Short mmCIF file of C-alpha atoms and ligand atoms in Angstrom, two decimals:
data_model
loop_
_atom_site.label_atom_id
_atom_site.label_comp_id
_atom_site.label_asym_id
_atom_site.label_seq_id
_atom_site.Cartn_x
_atom_site.Cartn_y
_atom_site.Cartn_z
CA MET A 265 0.00 0.00 0.00
CA ALA A 266 1.21 3.41 -0.85
CA LYS A 267 2.25 5.61 1.98
CA THR A 268 -0.49 8.11 2.87
CA LYS A 269 0.53 11.57 1.90
CA THR A 270 -0.61 14.46 3.99
CA THR A 271 -0.29 18.13 3.45
CA PHE A 272 -1.39 21.30 5.17
CA PHE A 273 -4.02 23.68 3.89
CA CYS A 274 -5.10 27.14 4.92
CA GLN A 275 -8.85 27.05 5.64
CA ASN A 276 -9.17 30.66 4.62
CA CYS A 277 -7.37 30.95 1.30
CA GLY A 278 -6.66 27.32 0.44
CA SER A 279 -2.87 27.71 0.20
CA GLN A 280 -0.89 24.54 0.58
CA TYR A 281 2.07 24.03 2.91
CA ALA A 282 4.52 21.21 3.54
CA LYS A 283 4.40 21.67 7.31
CA TRP A 284 2.20 23.26 9.89
CA ILE A 285 2.72 26.94 10.58
CA GLY A 286 0.82 29.29 12.85
CA LYS A 287 0.21 32.02 10.32
CA CYS A 288 -0.65 31.60 6.68
CA THR A 289 1.97 33.47 4.71
CA SER A 290 -0.32 34.21 1.80
CA CYS A 291 -3.42 35.58 3.52
CA ASN A 292 -1.83 36.43 6.90
CA GLU A 293 -4.57 34.70 8.91
CA TRP A 294 -3.64 33.02 12.18
CA ASN A 295 -4.47 29.45 13.10
CA THR A 296 -6.11 28.50 9.82
CA ILE A 297 -3.73 25.72 8.77
CA VAL A 298 -5.07 22.16 9.02
CA GLU A 299 -3.57 18.84 8.02
CA GLU A 300 -5.29 16.71 5.39
CA VAL A 301 -4.67 13.41 3.66
CA ILE A 302 -4.10 13.72 -0.06
CA GLN A 303 -2.84 11.51 -2.84
CA LYS A 304 -2.46 13.17 -6.18
CA GLU A 305 -3.03 11.19 -9.31
CA GLU A 306 -2.38 12.46 -12.74
CA LYS A 307 -5.77 12.31 -14.37
CA ARG A 308 -8.38 15.04 -14.10
CA THR A 309 -11.98 14.07 -14.41
CA TRP A 310 -13.96 16.41 -16.57
CA LYS A 311 -12.48 15.96 -20.04
CA GLN A 312 -14.51 17.40 -22.84
CA THR A 313 -14.31 16.36 -26.46
CA SER A 314 -12.20 18.41 -28.81
CA SER A 315 -15.21 20.33 -30.17
CA VAL A 316 -15.35 22.63 -27.15
CA LYS A 317 -11.61 22.98 -26.85
CA LYS A 318 -11.41 25.91 -29.20
CA THR A 319 -8.62 28.38 -28.62
CA SER A 320 -9.84 31.58 -27.05
CA LYS A 321 -9.58 34.83 -28.96
CA ALA A 322 -9.68 38.37 -27.62
CA LEU A 323 -12.71 40.41 -28.70
CA LYS A 324 -13.58 44.08 -28.43
CA ILE A 325 -16.29 44.60 -25.86
CA SER A 326 -18.56 45.99 -28.59
CA GLU A 327 -18.11 42.82 -30.62
CA ILE A 328 -19.27 40.49 -27.85
CA GLU A 329 -22.84 39.46 -28.41
CA LEU A 330 -25.38 39.14 -25.66
CA ASN A 331 -28.52 37.19 -26.14
CA ALA A 332 -31.52 36.94 -23.87
CA GLU A 333 -31.19 33.16 -24.13
CA ASP A 334 -28.31 33.35 -21.70
CA ARG A 335 -30.63 33.35 -18.71
CA ILE A 336 -32.93 30.54 -17.74
CA ALA A 337 -35.96 31.78 -15.81
CA THR A 338 -36.59 29.47 -12.89
CA LYS A 339 -40.35 30.17 -12.71
CA ASN A 340 -39.81 30.96 -9.07
CA ASN A 341 -40.32 34.73 -8.98
CA GLU A 342 -38.50 35.33 -5.72
CA LEU A 343 -35.45 33.34 -6.82
CA ASP A 344 -35.46 35.02 -10.24
CA ARG A 345 -35.58 38.41 -8.57
CA VAL A 346 -32.63 37.54 -6.34
CA LEU A 347 -30.66 36.21 -9.29
CA GLY A 348 -31.43 39.26 -11.38
CA GLY A 349 -33.67 37.51 -13.91
CA GLY A 350 -32.84 33.82 -13.82
CA LEU A 351 -29.93 31.40 -13.89
CA VAL A 352 -27.11 32.46 -16.19
CA LYS A 353 -25.94 29.69 -18.49
CA GLY A 354 -22.62 28.27 -17.45
CA SER A 355 -22.78 29.89 -14.04
CA VAL A 356 -22.21 28.18 -10.73
CA LEU A 357 -24.49 29.08 -7.84
CA LEU A 358 -23.79 28.24 -4.24
CA LEU A 359 -26.70 28.16 -1.79
CA GLY A 360 -25.77 28.09 1.88
CA GLY A 361 -27.87 27.90 5.02
CA GLU A 362 -28.43 26.27 8.39
CA PRO A 363 -29.45 22.61 8.45
CA GLY A 364 -33.20 22.15 8.10
CA ILE A 365 -33.85 25.64 6.85
CA GLY A 366 -35.20 24.38 3.52
CA LYS A 367 -32.33 24.47 1.01
CA SER A 368 -33.12 21.07 -0.46
CA THR A 369 -36.82 21.88 -0.52
CA LEU A 370 -36.28 25.15 -2.36
CA ILE A 371 -34.03 23.67 -5.00
CA LEU A 372 -36.14 20.56 -5.49
CA GLN A 373 -39.16 22.79 -5.91
CA VAL A 374 -37.33 24.79 -8.57
CA ALA A 375 -36.18 21.59 -10.25
CA LEU A 376 -39.76 20.35 -10.35
CA SER A 377 -41.31 23.54 -11.68
CA ILE A 378 -38.81 24.42 -14.40
CA ALA A 379 -39.50 23.06 -17.86
CA LYS A 380 -35.91 21.88 -18.39
CA LYS A 381 -34.11 18.62 -17.99
CA VAL A 382 -32.71 18.84 -14.48
CA LEU A 383 -30.31 16.37 -12.90
CA TYR A 384 -30.65 16.48 -9.12
CA VAL A 385 -27.67 14.76 -7.53
CA SER A 386 -28.06 14.05 -3.86
CA GLY A 387 -25.38 12.76 -1.58
CA GLU A 388 -27.53 13.13 1.49
CA GLU A 389 -30.86 11.50 0.78
CA SER A 390 -31.88 8.35 -1.05
CA GLN A 391 -33.98 8.44 -4.21
CA SER A 392 -37.08 7.32 -2.32
CA GLN A 393 -36.58 9.97 0.35
CA ILE A 394 -36.43 12.60 -2.37
CA LYS A 395 -39.51 11.12 -3.98
CA MET A 396 -41.31 11.38 -0.64
CA ARG A 397 -40.35 15.04 -0.41
CA ALA A 398 -41.41 15.65 -4.00
CA GLU A 399 -44.81 14.10 -3.26
CA ARG A 400 -45.45 16.82 -0.71
CA LEU A 401 -44.67 19.57 -3.19
CA ALA A 402 -47.29 20.74 -5.63
CA ASN A 403 -45.12 21.03 -8.74
CA LYS A 404 -44.51 18.12 -11.04
CA ASN A 405 -41.86 17.93 -13.69
CA ASN A 406 -41.31 14.52 -15.13
CA ASP A 407 -38.09 15.65 -16.74
CA CYS A 408 -36.36 15.91 -13.39
CA LEU A 409 -33.89 13.10 -12.80
CA ILE A 410 -32.72 12.09 -9.36
CA LEU A 411 -29.34 10.52 -8.76
CA THR A 412 -27.80 9.49 -5.48
CA GLU A 413 -24.06 9.60 -5.92
CA THR A 414 -21.11 11.20 -4.24
CA LYS A 415 -18.21 10.45 -6.55
CA THR A 416 -17.69 13.15 -9.16
CA GLN A 417 -16.36 10.65 -11.73
CA ASN A 418 -19.66 8.76 -11.59
CA ILE A 419 -21.65 11.97 -11.64
CA PHE A 420 -19.87 13.11 -14.81
CA ARG A 421 -20.48 9.71 -16.41
CA ASN A 422 -24.20 10.16 -15.72
CA ILE A 423 -24.11 13.71 -17.00
CA GLU A 424 -22.54 12.62 -20.27
CA GLU A 425 -25.26 10.06 -20.72
CA ILE A 426 -28.22 12.22 -19.66
CA GLN A 427 -27.09 15.59 -21.06
CA PRO A 428 -29.03 17.65 -18.50
CA GLU A 429 -29.74 21.35 -18.94
CA ILE A 430 -29.31 22.13 -15.24
CA VAL A 431 -27.30 20.22 -12.63
CA VAL A 432 -28.01 20.38 -8.90
CA ILE A 433 -25.57 19.07 -6.30
CA ASP A 434 -26.94 18.51 -2.80
CA SER A 435 -24.50 19.04 -1.13
CA ILE A 436 -20.96 19.97 -2.15
CA GLN A 437 -19.63 18.72 1.21
CA THR A 438 -20.66 15.14 0.44
CA LEU A 439 -18.80 14.90 -2.87
CA HIS A 440 -15.42 13.35 -3.38
CA THR A 441 -13.14 12.91 -6.33
CA ASP A 442 -10.78 10.07 -7.06
CA THR A 443 -7.87 12.33 -7.81
CA ILE A 444 -7.24 13.03 -4.15
CA ASP A 445 -7.49 10.86 -1.11
CA ALA A 446 -8.86 13.24 1.49
CA SER A 447 -12.23 12.52 3.08
CA PRO A 448 -15.43 14.15 1.75
CA GLY A 449 -16.06 17.57 3.23
CA SER A 450 -12.37 18.33 3.71
CA ILE A 451 -10.95 21.51 2.28
CA SER A 452 -9.00 19.84 -0.48
CA GLN A 453 -12.00 17.71 -1.56
CA ILE A 454 -14.38 20.66 -1.61
CA ARG A 455 -11.89 22.73 -3.57
CA GLU A 456 -11.16 19.98 -6.03
CA THR A 457 -14.75 18.86 -6.65
CA THR A 458 -15.93 22.46 -7.02
CA ALA A 459 -13.14 23.15 -9.49
CA GLU A 460 -14.23 20.13 -11.55
CA LEU A 461 -17.86 21.26 -11.52
CA ILE A 462 -16.94 24.82 -12.45
CA LYS A 463 -14.88 23.54 -15.35
CA PHE A 464 -17.82 21.42 -16.47
CA ALA A 465 -20.24 24.38 -16.18
CA LYS A 466 -18.05 26.75 -18.20
CA GLU A 467 -17.25 24.26 -20.91
CA THR A 468 -20.81 23.11 -21.50
CA SER A 469 -22.72 26.29 -20.55
CA THR A 470 -24.78 24.28 -18.10
CA PRO A 471 -25.78 26.08 -14.92
CA VAL A 472 -24.78 24.23 -11.77
CA ILE A 473 -26.48 24.77 -8.42
CA LEU A 474 -24.45 23.74 -5.39
CA ILE A 475 -25.98 23.40 -1.95
CA GLY A 476 -23.51 24.05 0.82
CA HIS A 477 -23.44 23.53 4.56
CA ILE A 478 -22.50 26.33 6.85
CA THR A 479 -20.30 26.34 9.90
CA LYS A 480 -21.56 27.33 13.32
CA ASP A 481 -20.54 30.94 12.82
CA GLY A 482 -22.60 31.19 9.66
CA HIS A 483 -19.93 30.86 6.98
CA ILE A 484 -20.11 28.35 4.18
CA ALA A 485 -18.11 25.30 5.25
CA GLY A 486 -14.90 24.79 3.35
CA PRO A 487 -12.25 27.19 2.18
CA LYS A 488 -13.11 30.82 1.74
CA ILE A 489 -11.92 30.56 -1.84
CA LEU A 490 -15.00 28.46 -2.58
CA GLU A 491 -16.98 31.69 -2.48
CA HIS A 492 -14.45 33.33 -4.79
CA MET A 493 -14.64 30.47 -7.26
CA VAL A 494 -18.39 30.42 -7.81
CA ASP A 495 -20.40 33.13 -9.61
CA VAL A 496 -23.29 33.54 -7.21
CA VAL A 497 -23.49 32.98 -3.46
CA LEU A 498 -26.94 32.91 -1.88
CA GLN A 499 -27.76 32.52 1.77
CA PHE A 500 -31.05 31.05 2.93
CA GLU A 501 -31.90 32.28 6.41
CA GLY A 502 -34.69 32.42 8.90
CA ASP A 503 -35.65 31.26 12.31
CA ARG A 504 -36.51 27.58 12.33
CA ASN A 505 -39.34 28.20 14.76
CA HIS A 506 -40.92 30.69 12.43
CA THR A 507 -42.17 30.05 8.97
CA TYR A 508 -40.57 32.91 7.11
CA ARG A 509 -37.37 32.41 5.17
CA ILE A 510 -35.23 35.05 3.52
CA LEU A 511 -33.04 34.39 0.52
CA ARG A 512 -30.16 36.85 0.41
CA THR A 513 -27.43 37.42 -2.13
CA GLN A 514 -23.89 37.59 -0.82
CA LYS A 515 -22.27 37.73 -4.19
CA ASN A 516 -23.70 37.95 -7.69
CA ARG A 517 -21.54 38.40 -10.75
CA PHE A 518 -24.65 38.97 -12.88
CA GLY A 519 -26.89 41.14 -10.75
CA SER A 520 -27.41 43.24 -7.68
CA THR A 521 -26.68 41.93 -4.21
CA SER A 522 -29.32 44.02 -2.53
CA GLU A 523 -32.32 42.07 -3.79
CA LEU A 524 -33.89 39.50 -1.54
CA GLY A 525 -36.56 36.86 -1.74
CA ILE A 526 -39.08 35.97 0.95
CA TYR A 527 -40.71 32.59 1.39
CA GLU A 528 -43.05 30.97 3.81
CA MET A 529 -42.53 27.32 4.75
CA GLN A 530 -45.80 25.46 4.49
CA SER A 531 -46.71 21.80 4.64
CA VAL A 532 -46.66 21.73 0.85
CA GLY A 533 -43.29 23.37 0.46
CA LEU A 534 -42.14 26.95 0.22
CA ARG A 535 -44.61 29.61 -0.84
CA GLU A 536 -43.34 32.76 -2.49
CA VAL A 537 -44.36 35.82 -0.51
CA GLU A 538 -44.97 38.68 -2.88
CA ASN A 539 -46.23 41.23 -0.44
CA PRO A 540 -44.39 40.59 2.82
CA SER A 541 -45.69 43.66 4.60
CA GLU A 542 -49.21 42.31 4.73
CA ILE A 543 -48.23 39.19 6.62
CA LEU A 544 -45.79 40.86 8.97
CA ILE A 545 -48.37 43.18 10.43
CA SER A 546 -50.70 41.33 12.74
CA GLN A 547 -54.36 41.66 11.99
CA LYS A 548 -56.40 43.12 14.81
CA ASP A 549 -59.65 44.99 15.25
CA GLU A 550 -58.45 47.73 17.52
CA SER A 551 -55.18 49.46 18.23
CA LEU A 552 -53.30 48.06 21.20
CA SER A 553 -50.79 49.87 23.33
CA GLY A 554 -47.15 48.95 22.86
CA THR A 555 -47.16 48.33 19.12
CA ALA A 556 -45.78 50.53 16.40
CA ILE A 557 -45.14 49.91 12.74
CA SER A 558 -41.90 50.74 11.01
CA ALA A 559 -41.25 51.28 7.32
CA THR A 560 -37.95 49.44 6.97
CA LEU A 561 -35.93 48.28 4.01
CA GLU A 562 -34.42 44.83 3.61
CA GLY A 563 -31.86 45.25 0.88
CA ILE A 564 -33.82 47.45 -1.47
CA ARG A 565 -37.17 45.92 -0.67
CA PRO A 566 -39.52 47.93 1.53
CA LEU A 567 -41.02 46.00 4.44
CA MET A 568 -43.54 47.23 6.97
CA ILE A 569 -42.63 45.58 10.25
CA GLU A 570 -44.49 45.57 13.53
CA VAL A 571 -42.56 46.32 16.71
CA GLN A 572 -44.05 45.30 20.04
CA ALA A 573 -42.86 46.55 23.40
CA LEU A 574 -43.89 45.78 26.93
CA VAL A 575 -42.84 48.12 29.70
CA SER A 576 -43.72 47.11 33.23
CA THR A 577 -42.52 47.80 36.75
CA ALA A 578 -39.54 45.61 37.60
CA VAL A 579 -40.44 42.84 40.00
CA TYR A 580 -36.87 41.96 40.85
CA GLY A 581 -34.16 44.37 41.84
CA THR A 582 -32.43 44.71 38.48
CA PRO A 583 -34.78 45.59 35.65
CA GLN A 584 -34.79 43.13 32.77
CA ARG A 585 -34.27 44.09 29.17
CA SER A 586 -34.81 41.66 26.37
CA ALA A 587 -35.10 42.01 22.63
CA THR A 588 -36.07 39.51 19.94
CA GLY A 589 -35.06 40.40 16.41
CA TYR A 590 -33.41 43.63 17.51
CA ASN A 591 -29.97 44.40 18.87
CA ILE A 592 -30.18 44.43 22.68
CA LYS A 593 -27.32 46.93 22.93
CA ARG A 594 -29.18 49.31 20.71
CA LEU A 595 -32.30 48.87 22.84
CA ASN A 596 -30.31 49.77 25.95
CA MET A 597 -28.95 52.80 24.14
CA LEU A 598 -32.43 53.98 23.15
CA LEU A 599 -33.64 53.50 26.73
CA ALA A 600 -30.73 55.59 27.98
CA VAL A 601 -31.55 58.28 25.44
CA LEU A 602 -35.20 58.30 26.56
CA GLU A 603 -34.10 58.57 30.18
CA LYS A 604 -31.44 61.21 29.79
CA ARG A 605 -32.58 63.34 26.89
CA ALA A 606 -36.33 63.11 27.06
CA GLY A 607 -36.85 62.61 30.79
CA PHE A 608 -38.82 59.36 30.76
CA ARG A 609 -38.23 57.32 33.89
CA LEU A 610 -37.61 53.86 32.56
CA GLY A 611 -34.68 52.98 34.80
CA ALA A 612 -36.77 50.88 37.18
CA LYS A 613 -38.88 49.22 34.51
CA ASP A 614 -38.61 45.91 32.71
CA VAL A 615 -38.57 46.40 28.94
CA PHE A 616 -39.31 43.59 26.48
CA LEU A 617 -39.13 44.13 22.77
CA ASN A 618 -40.24 41.87 19.97
CA ILE A 619 -40.13 42.18 16.21
CA THR A 620 -43.02 40.10 14.88
CA GLY A 621 -42.60 37.36 12.31
CA GLY A 622 -39.24 36.14 13.62
CA ILE A 623 -37.42 38.65 11.46
CA LYS A 624 -34.14 40.20 12.46
CA VAL A 625 -33.84 43.86 11.58
CA ASP A 626 -30.61 45.79 11.18
CA ASP A 627 -32.05 48.80 9.40
CA PRO A 628 -31.54 51.82 11.72
CA ALA A 629 -34.82 53.28 10.45
CA ILE A 630 -36.64 51.00 12.87
CA ASP A 631 -35.36 53.03 15.88
CA LEU A 632 -38.23 55.47 15.89
CA ALA A 633 -40.82 52.69 15.87
CA VAL A 634 -38.99 51.04 18.78
CA VAL A 635 -39.10 54.31 20.72
CA ALA A 636 -42.77 54.82 19.84
CA ALA A 637 -43.70 51.29 20.93
CA ILE A 638 -41.86 51.73 24.25
CA LEU A 639 -43.54 55.08 24.90
CA SER A 640 -46.92 53.69 23.94
CA SER A 641 -46.57 50.79 26.35
CA ASN A 642 -45.24 53.05 29.08
CA GLU A 643 -48.16 55.48 28.70
CA ASP A 644 -50.55 52.59 28.11
CA GLU A 645 -51.98 54.49 25.22
CA ALA A 646 -52.35 52.96 21.78
CA ILE A 647 -50.88 54.37 18.60
CA PRO A 648 -53.48 54.39 15.81
CA GLN A 649 -53.01 51.50 13.41
CA GLU A 650 -52.71 53.84 10.45
CA PHE A 651 -49.48 55.42 11.74
CA CYS A 652 -46.01 54.28 10.85
CA PHE A 653 -42.43 55.41 11.51
CA ALA A 654 -39.15 55.61 9.62
CA ALA A 655 -36.21 57.36 11.27
CA GLU A 656 -33.04 56.72 13.20
CA VAL A 657 -32.67 58.01 16.76
CA GLY A 658 -29.33 59.55 17.71
CA LEU A 659 -27.58 59.71 21.07
CA ALA A 660 -28.70 63.28 21.64
CA GLY A 661 -32.33 62.29 21.26
CA GLU A 662 -32.45 63.77 17.78
CA ILE A 663 -34.43 62.14 14.99
CA ARG A 664 -32.04 61.45 12.16
CA PRO A 665 -32.65 61.10 8.44
CA ILE A 666 -32.48 57.73 6.71
CA ASN A 667 -31.91 56.57 3.16
CA ARG A 668 -34.51 55.89 0.44
CA VAL A 669 -37.25 57.70 2.31
CA ASP A 670 -39.38 58.14 -0.84
CA GLN A 671 -39.57 54.41 -1.33
CA ARG A 672 -40.67 53.89 2.27
CA ILE A 673 -43.34 56.59 2.06
CA LEU A 674 -44.63 55.05 -1.14
CA GLU A 675 -44.87 51.58 0.39
CA ALA A 676 -46.68 52.95 3.46
CA GLU A 677 -49.10 54.82 1.23
CA LYS A 678 -49.69 51.74 -0.90
CA LEU A 679 -50.63 49.73 2.17
CA GLY A 680 -53.13 52.31 3.35
CA PHE A 681 -51.25 54.05 6.14
CA LYS A 682 -52.46 57.58 6.89
CA LYS A 683 -49.43 59.06 8.63
CA ILE A 684 -45.70 58.45 8.50
CA PHE A 685 -43.24 60.02 10.91
CA VAL A 686 -39.87 60.89 9.38
CA SER A 687 -36.98 63.16 10.30
CA LYS A 688 -37.35 66.86 9.61
CA PHE A 689 -33.94 66.73 7.94
CA ASN A 690 -34.85 64.06 5.46
CA LYS A 691 -35.02 65.21 1.87
CA PHE A 692 -37.88 63.73 -0.07
CA SER A 693 -39.95 64.68 -3.08
CA LYS A 694 -42.95 66.62 -1.82
CA LYS A 695 -45.54 65.48 -4.23
CA LYS A 696 -49.20 65.27 -3.42
CA SER A 697 -50.03 61.99 -1.82
CA ALA A 698 -52.73 60.42 0.28
CA ILE A 699 -50.36 59.91 3.19
CA ASP A 700 -49.58 62.64 5.70
CA VAL A 701 -45.83 62.99 6.22
CA VAL A 702 -45.12 64.24 9.75
CA LEU A 703 -41.70 65.84 10.20
CA VAL A 704 -40.12 65.47 13.61
CA SER A 705 -36.74 66.49 14.96
CA LYS A 706 -36.80 65.43 18.64
CA ILE A 707 -38.34 62.63 20.69
CA GLU A 708 -40.56 65.22 22.41
CA ASP A 709 -42.10 66.11 19.04
CA VAL A 710 -43.06 62.50 18.50
CA PHE A 711 -44.45 62.23 22.01
CA SER A 712 -46.58 65.36 21.74
CA ASN A 713 -47.84 64.26 18.35
CA LEU A 714 -48.90 60.85 19.59
CA PHE A 715 -50.11 61.14 23.16
CA THR A 716 -51.71 64.50 23.83
P1 TYD B 235 -34.76 20.76 4.04
O1 TYD B 235 -35.03 21.27 2.69
O2 TYD B 235 -34.52 19.32 4.22
O3 TYD B 235 -33.59 21.57 4.72
P2 TYD B 235 -32.04 21.61 4.34
O4 TYD B 235 -31.85 20.96 3.05
O5 TYD B 235 -31.75 23.09 4.34
O6 TYD B 235 -31.34 20.94 5.47
O7 TYD B 235 -35.98 21.27 4.94
C1 TYD B 235 -36.48 20.50 5.89
C2 TYD B 235 -37.48 21.20 6.75
O8 TYD B 235 -38.55 21.77 6.04
C3 TYD B 235 -38.04 20.13 7.63
O9 TYD B 235 -37.87 20.55 8.96
C4 TYD B 235 -39.46 20.01 7.24
C5 TYD B 235 -39.79 21.26 6.52
N1 TYD B 235 -40.71 21.07 5.40
C6 TYD B 235 -41.97 21.60 5.46
O10 TYD B 235 -42.37 22.24 6.45
N2 TYD B 235 -42.82 21.45 4.39
C7 TYD B 235 -42.45 20.78 3.27
O11 TYD B 235 -43.25 20.66 2.32
C8 TYD B 235 -41.14 20.22 3.22
C9 TYD B 235 -40.69 19.45 2.02
C10 TYD B 235 -40.31 20.39 4.30
MG1 MG B 236 -30.83 19.16 2.61
#
């Protein structure tokens, strides 16, 4: 038996070393070198026939032709929006996300609804398990082929036979290639198998969708260069206890990265949510104290989100503060601002904050709604349901302007809101609209507008 060869790889940039060192000399990261078993053989796997091996020639940019054919619409509007109009031929897409979030479901659903010959390669589930999943989903495409295989050589043999128009790999961490001896999921295997698939995609103009696992800190497992190698990186996120899922773009060579798709997990698969604002605002007959609605933006998509606050007298010595879907440090800061700058005595009160729908919001424009919800709960006076808020709150208690205010006002108007509170310093086009734009510059202004 041949002696096992091992070598050392940097988990960040994929550089190879003969011995372990503490700091990668090429990317300067510390502690990223790991040892892996390898055994190089000469042959590569994806060998195309001579017809595609034409020599490349430089062209003027004006001479390069673009045809609309280059994108394949997936029939899944949210995914198409995120991709910028569909899958680009010959591109490689990487979809990452927590286990159980619905990556396999989403891609299987796409594979079943698209009118193309799709080869779905699974290294995680058996053919009958996939069939069981497909039975639950509404879409049916008899052209979708399922293969359970983890060796790239066998996958390519199947591909040559089937000639699929789209290839799906679920997941890249389960694949292994014969050319190296490392175990599946190791850095060298992931790098090698991805390189083979990318070569295949570029040479045959077949789009390849890779599903990838993520590590506990939320990065796609494997070397960082994996993300550099592929054309599109999407992240599927959401709270597993809630039904909403957000599809975000981390990288897109063919479109914007600020688009996002929203889905709802149902018993029959993922439903595309076209108007997220409607489902994020809870339906009720009368206004309740402690709730306020914010006109936020997720990427470039406007979202009306409900903020709920509960302020009550602290039972124990130290008042409790908790926030779901909102940064707790920022909540503490806003409470300090209310205390110091606006004179509200919240120091001895418990404050609980919740963003409905299990959504996590980073947009600073939600600050004013948070403040309004806290004040409303503290005063025990409801804010009318037709009011909404969009402004950042600064440390001096000032109401600060935010970006894309026109878009937020428009969304609020579209959904039937009567009043929107924005910063006095925000510049927006003052055209006639059904919504009343209230300009505020200090927390006191908001308070006097709402509760007197
Ligand atoms: P899955 O796609 O297997 O997740 P991943 O591939 O990201 O690990 O999603 C599995 C979860 O989705 C599982 O907890 C069950 C749920 N689910 C539904 O609620 N409805 C459905 O129709 C399907 C297929 C799955
Ligand atoms: Mg899966």
